[in-house]
Coordinates of C-alpha atoms in Angstrom, one line a residue:
M105 CA -9.5 28.6 -1.9
H106 CA -12.0 27.6 0.8
W107 CA -10.6 26.8 4.3
S108 CA -12.5 23.6 4.3
V109 CA -10.5 22.1 1.3
I110 CA -7.2 22.8 3.2
G111 CA -8.8 21.7 6.3
I112 CA -9.7 18.4 4.7
A113 CA -6.2 18.0 3.2
T114 CA -4.4 18.5 6.2
T115 CA -6.4 16.0 8.3
L116 CA -5.9 13.2 5.9
I117 CA -2.0 13.9 5.6
V118 CA -1.8 14.2 9.5
L119 CA -3.6 10.8 9.9
A120 CA -1.7 9.0 7.0
L121 CA 1.7 10.3 8.7
Y122 CA 0.4 9.2 12.2
F123 CA -0.4 5.6 10.9
L124 CA 3.1 5.4 9.0
H125 CA 4.7 6.6 12.4
R126 CA 2.7 3.7 14.2
C127 CA 3.4 1.3 11.6
A128 CA 7.2 2.3 11.6
W129 CA 7.7 2.2 15.2
M130 CA 5.7 -0.6 16.5
D131 CA 6.6 -3.9 17.3
P132 CA 5.5 -5.8 14.3
G133 CA 5.2 -9.4 16.5
Y134 CA 8.4 -10.3 17.1
I135 CA 9.0 -13.6 18.9
P136 CA 11.5 -13.8 21.7
R137 CA 14.6 -15.9 21.0
S138 CA 14.9 -19.0 23.1
N139 CA 17.5 -22.0 23.6
L140 CA 15.2 -24.9 22.8
S141 CA 16.9 -27.8 21.3
A142 CA 16.3 -28.8 17.7
P143 CA 14.6 -31.9 16.8
N144 CA 16.6 -34.8 16.0
S145 CA 14.9 -35.8 12.7
P146 CA 13.8 -33.1 10.1
N147 CA 10.4 -34.7 10.1
E148 CA 9.9 -33.5 13.7
L149 CA 10.4 -30.0 12.6
V150 CA 6.7 -29.3 12.0
K151 CA 4.0 -30.4 14.6
S152 CA 0.4 -31.5 14.0
D153 CA -1.0 -28.0 15.0
G154 CA 1.2 -26.1 12.1
S155 CA 3.9 -25.1 14.4
R156 CA 7.3 -25.1 13.1
F157 CA 10.9 -25.1 14.6
C158 CA 13.1 -22.0 13.7
E159 CA 16.8 -23.2 13.8
T160 CA 17.7 -19.6 13.9
C161 CA 15.7 -18.5 16.8
C162 CA 15.7 -22.1 18.4
I163 CA 11.7 -21.6 19.1
W164 CA 8.7 -23.3 17.9
R165 CA 7.0 -20.5 16.0
P166 CA 3.0 -20.8 15.7
P167 CA 1.1 -20.8 12.3
R168 CA 1.2 -18.0 10.0
A169 CA 4.6 -16.7 11.8
K170 CA 7.8 -16.7 9.7
H171 CA 11.4 -15.9 10.2
C172 CA 12.5 -12.5 8.6
R173 CA 15.8 -12.7 7.1
Y174 CA 16.3 -8.7 7.1
C175 CA 15.1 -8.5 10.7
N176 CA 16.7 -11.7 11.5
A177 CA 13.6 -12.6 13.9
C178 CA 10.5 -14.5 13.9
V179 CA 7.3 -12.5 13.4
M180 CA 3.8 -13.4 14.2
G181 CA 1.3 -12.9 11.5
F182 CA 4.1 -12.2 9.1
D183 CA 2.8 -10.4 6.1
H184 CA 6.0 -9.0 4.5
H185 CA 9.0 -6.9 5.1
C186 CA 8.4 -3.6 3.8
P187 CA 11.7 -1.7 2.3
W188 CA 10.0 1.9 2.2
I189 CA 9.0 1.9 6.0
G190 CA 12.0 -0.2 7.1
T191 CA 10.2 -2.9 9.0
C192 CA 8.2 -6.0 8.9
I193 CA 4.6 -5.9 8.6
G194 CA 3.0 -8.3 10.9
H195 CA 0.2 -9.3 13.5
R196 CA 0.5 -6.1 15.7
N197 CA 1.1 -3.4 12.9
Y198 CA -0.9 -4.5 9.9
K199 CA -4.1 -2.6 10.6
H200 CA -1.8 0.6 11.1
F201 CA -0.3 -0.2 7.4
A202 CA -3.8 -0.7 5.9
L203 CA -4.7 2.3 7.3
F204 CA -1.8 4.2 6.3
L205 CA -2.6 3.1 2.7
F206 CA -6.4 4.2 2.9
F207 CA -5.4 7.6 4.1
I208 CA -2.8 8.2 1.6
C209 CA -5.0 7.1 -1.0
A210 CA -7.9 9.7 0.4
E211 CA -5.4 12.3 0.5
C212 CA -4.1 12.0 -3.4
I213 CA -7.6 11.4 -4.5
W214 CA -8.7 14.8 -2.7
C215 CA -5.7 16.8 -3.8
C216 CA -6.4 15.4 -7.6
F217 CA -10.0 16.2 -7.4
T218 CA -9.5 19.8 -5.8
C219 CA -6.7 20.6 -8.0
L220 CA -8.8 19.7 -11.3
A221 CA -11.7 21.6 -9.9
Y222 CA -9.6 24.6 -9.6
L223 CA -8.4 24.5 -12.9
V224 CA -11.8 23.9 -14.5
H225 CA -13.0 27.1 -12.2
L226 CA -10.1 29.1 -13.7
A227 CA -10.9 27.9 -17.4
H228 CA -14.3 28.9 -16.8
L229 CA -13.3 32.4 -15.6
L230 CA -10.9 32.8 -18.9
A231 CA -13.9 31.7 -20.8
D232 CA -16.1 34.5 -19.2
N233 CA -13.4 37.2 -19.8
Q234 CA -13.5 36.5 -23.7
D235 CA -15.5 38.5 -25.9
D236 CA -19.2 37.2 -26.0
T237 CA -19.3 37.4 -29.6
H238 CA -16.7 34.6 -29.9
N239 CA -18.8 32.1 -27.7
M240 CA -16.0 30.3 -26.5
H241 CA -16.3 27.1 -24.4
W242 CA -14.4 26.7 -21.2
T243 CA -12.8 23.6 -22.3
K244 CA -10.8 25.5 -25.1
H245 CA -9.3 27.4 -22.2
F246 CA -8.2 24.4 -20.0
F247 CA -4.8 24.1 -21.3
Q248 CA -4.3 27.6 -20.9
A249 CA -5.3 27.3 -17.1
I250 CA -2.7 24.6 -16.9
Y251 CA 0.2 26.5 -18.4
S252 CA -0.8 29.5 -16.2
N253 CA -0.7 27.5 -13.1
L254 CA 2.3 25.1 -13.2
I255 CA 2.5 24.3 -9.5
V256 CA -1.3 23.0 -9.4
T257 CA -0.4 21.0 -12.5
F258 CA 2.6 19.4 -11.0
V259 CA 0.9 18.9 -7.7
T260 CA -1.9 17.0 -9.7
C261 CA 0.6 15.1 -11.6
I262 CA 2.4 13.8 -8.5
C263 CA -0.8 13.2 -6.6
G264 CA -2.0 11.1 -9.5
F265 CA 1.3 9.2 -10.0
V266 CA 1.4 8.0 -6.2
L267 CA -2.2 7.2 -6.2
L268 CA -1.9 5.0 -9.3
S269 CA 1.1 3.4 -7.3
V270 CA -0.4 2.9 -3.9
A271 CA -4.2 2.3 -4.9
S272 CA -3.2 -0.9 -6.6
L273 CA -1.4 -2.0 -3.2
A274 CA -4.3 -0.9 -1.1
F275 CA -6.7 -3.0 -3.5
Y276 CA -4.4 -5.8 -3.1
H277 CA -4.4 -5.8 0.5
C278 CA -8.1 -5.3 0.7
Q279 CA -8.5 -8.5 -1.1
L280 CA -6.0 -10.1 1.2
I281 CA -8.3 -8.9 4.2
S282 CA -11.4 -10.2 2.5
I283 CA -10.0 -13.8 2.0
A284 CA -8.1 -13.7 5.5
Q285 CA -4.7 -14.3 3.9
T286 CA -1.2 -12.4 4.5
T287 CA 0.9 -11.3 1.6
N288 CA 3.4 -14.4 2.4
E289 CA 0.6 -16.9 2.1
N290 CA -0.9 -15.4 -1.0
V291 CA 2.5 -15.4 -2.8
L292 CA 3.2 -19.2 -1.7
C293 CA -0.4 -20.2 -2.7
V294 CA 0.4 -18.6 -6.2
C295 CA 4.0 -20.1 -6.1
V296 CA 2.4 -23.6 -5.7
Y297 CA -0.4 -22.9 -8.2
T298 CA 2.1 -22.0 -10.8
F299 CA 4.4 -25.0 -10.2
V300 CA 1.4 -27.3 -10.4
M301 CA -0.1 -25.8 -13.6
Y302 CA 3.4 -25.8 -15.1
M303 CA 4.1 -29.7 -14.4
L304 CA 0.6 -30.5 -15.5
F305 CA 1.7 -28.3 -18.8
I306 CA 4.8 -30.4 -19.2
H307 CA 3.2 -33.9 -18.8
L308 CA 0.4 -33.1 -21.1
F309 CA 2.0 -31.5 -24.0

C-alpha cells in the first residue's frame, strides 16, 4: 500500500477529530444571565426588533437566539443541541461542526474508495494467476477477494454505513447554509407549513 494513501487518510481523520474537539469544547455562544425584571404584560415579551425576554435567564435575547433546555442557557444563533457531541451548536462553533461533517464524509469516501480499489486489484491478481486457457475475468474473483480479506471488507462496510448516516446530515446543513437558516428555524418553518396545510385540508375536505 502506498504511503500516500495512509497519509491522506491520516490527515483527514486528524482534521475531523480536530474540528470535533473544537466544536465540543468551544463556547457555542452562551449569553450570560442577568437579573432584569420581566415585563408586566405577556405582549411585551417580544420587542419590535425581534428580541425576546427569557424568563429563565432574565435577559433580552437577540433574534435567532434560543434557550436550550439541556444546557439551561440562551445560545446565540442557536442551531440545535447535539447529543452526540454533548453541547449546543450555535453561533461560535457552527463552522467547526460543519467542517467536522465535511472531513468525516471525506474520510469515509476515501476509505471506501481505497478499500474497494484494493479488492479490485486483488481480484485482478487472482484472475491473472489462473490458467490462461480458462480466460477468467477479474469480476469472477471479486467475492473471493472479499472473503480472503475480511478486515478490509469490514472497514469498507463500516465506512459506507457511516457515510450514509453522516452524508445526509452534511447535505442538510449545506442546504441550510445556502438559505441562511438554522436547524431550529427550518424545523419551525416546516412545522408551521405542516400546520397550515393541515388546517386547509380540514376546511376544504
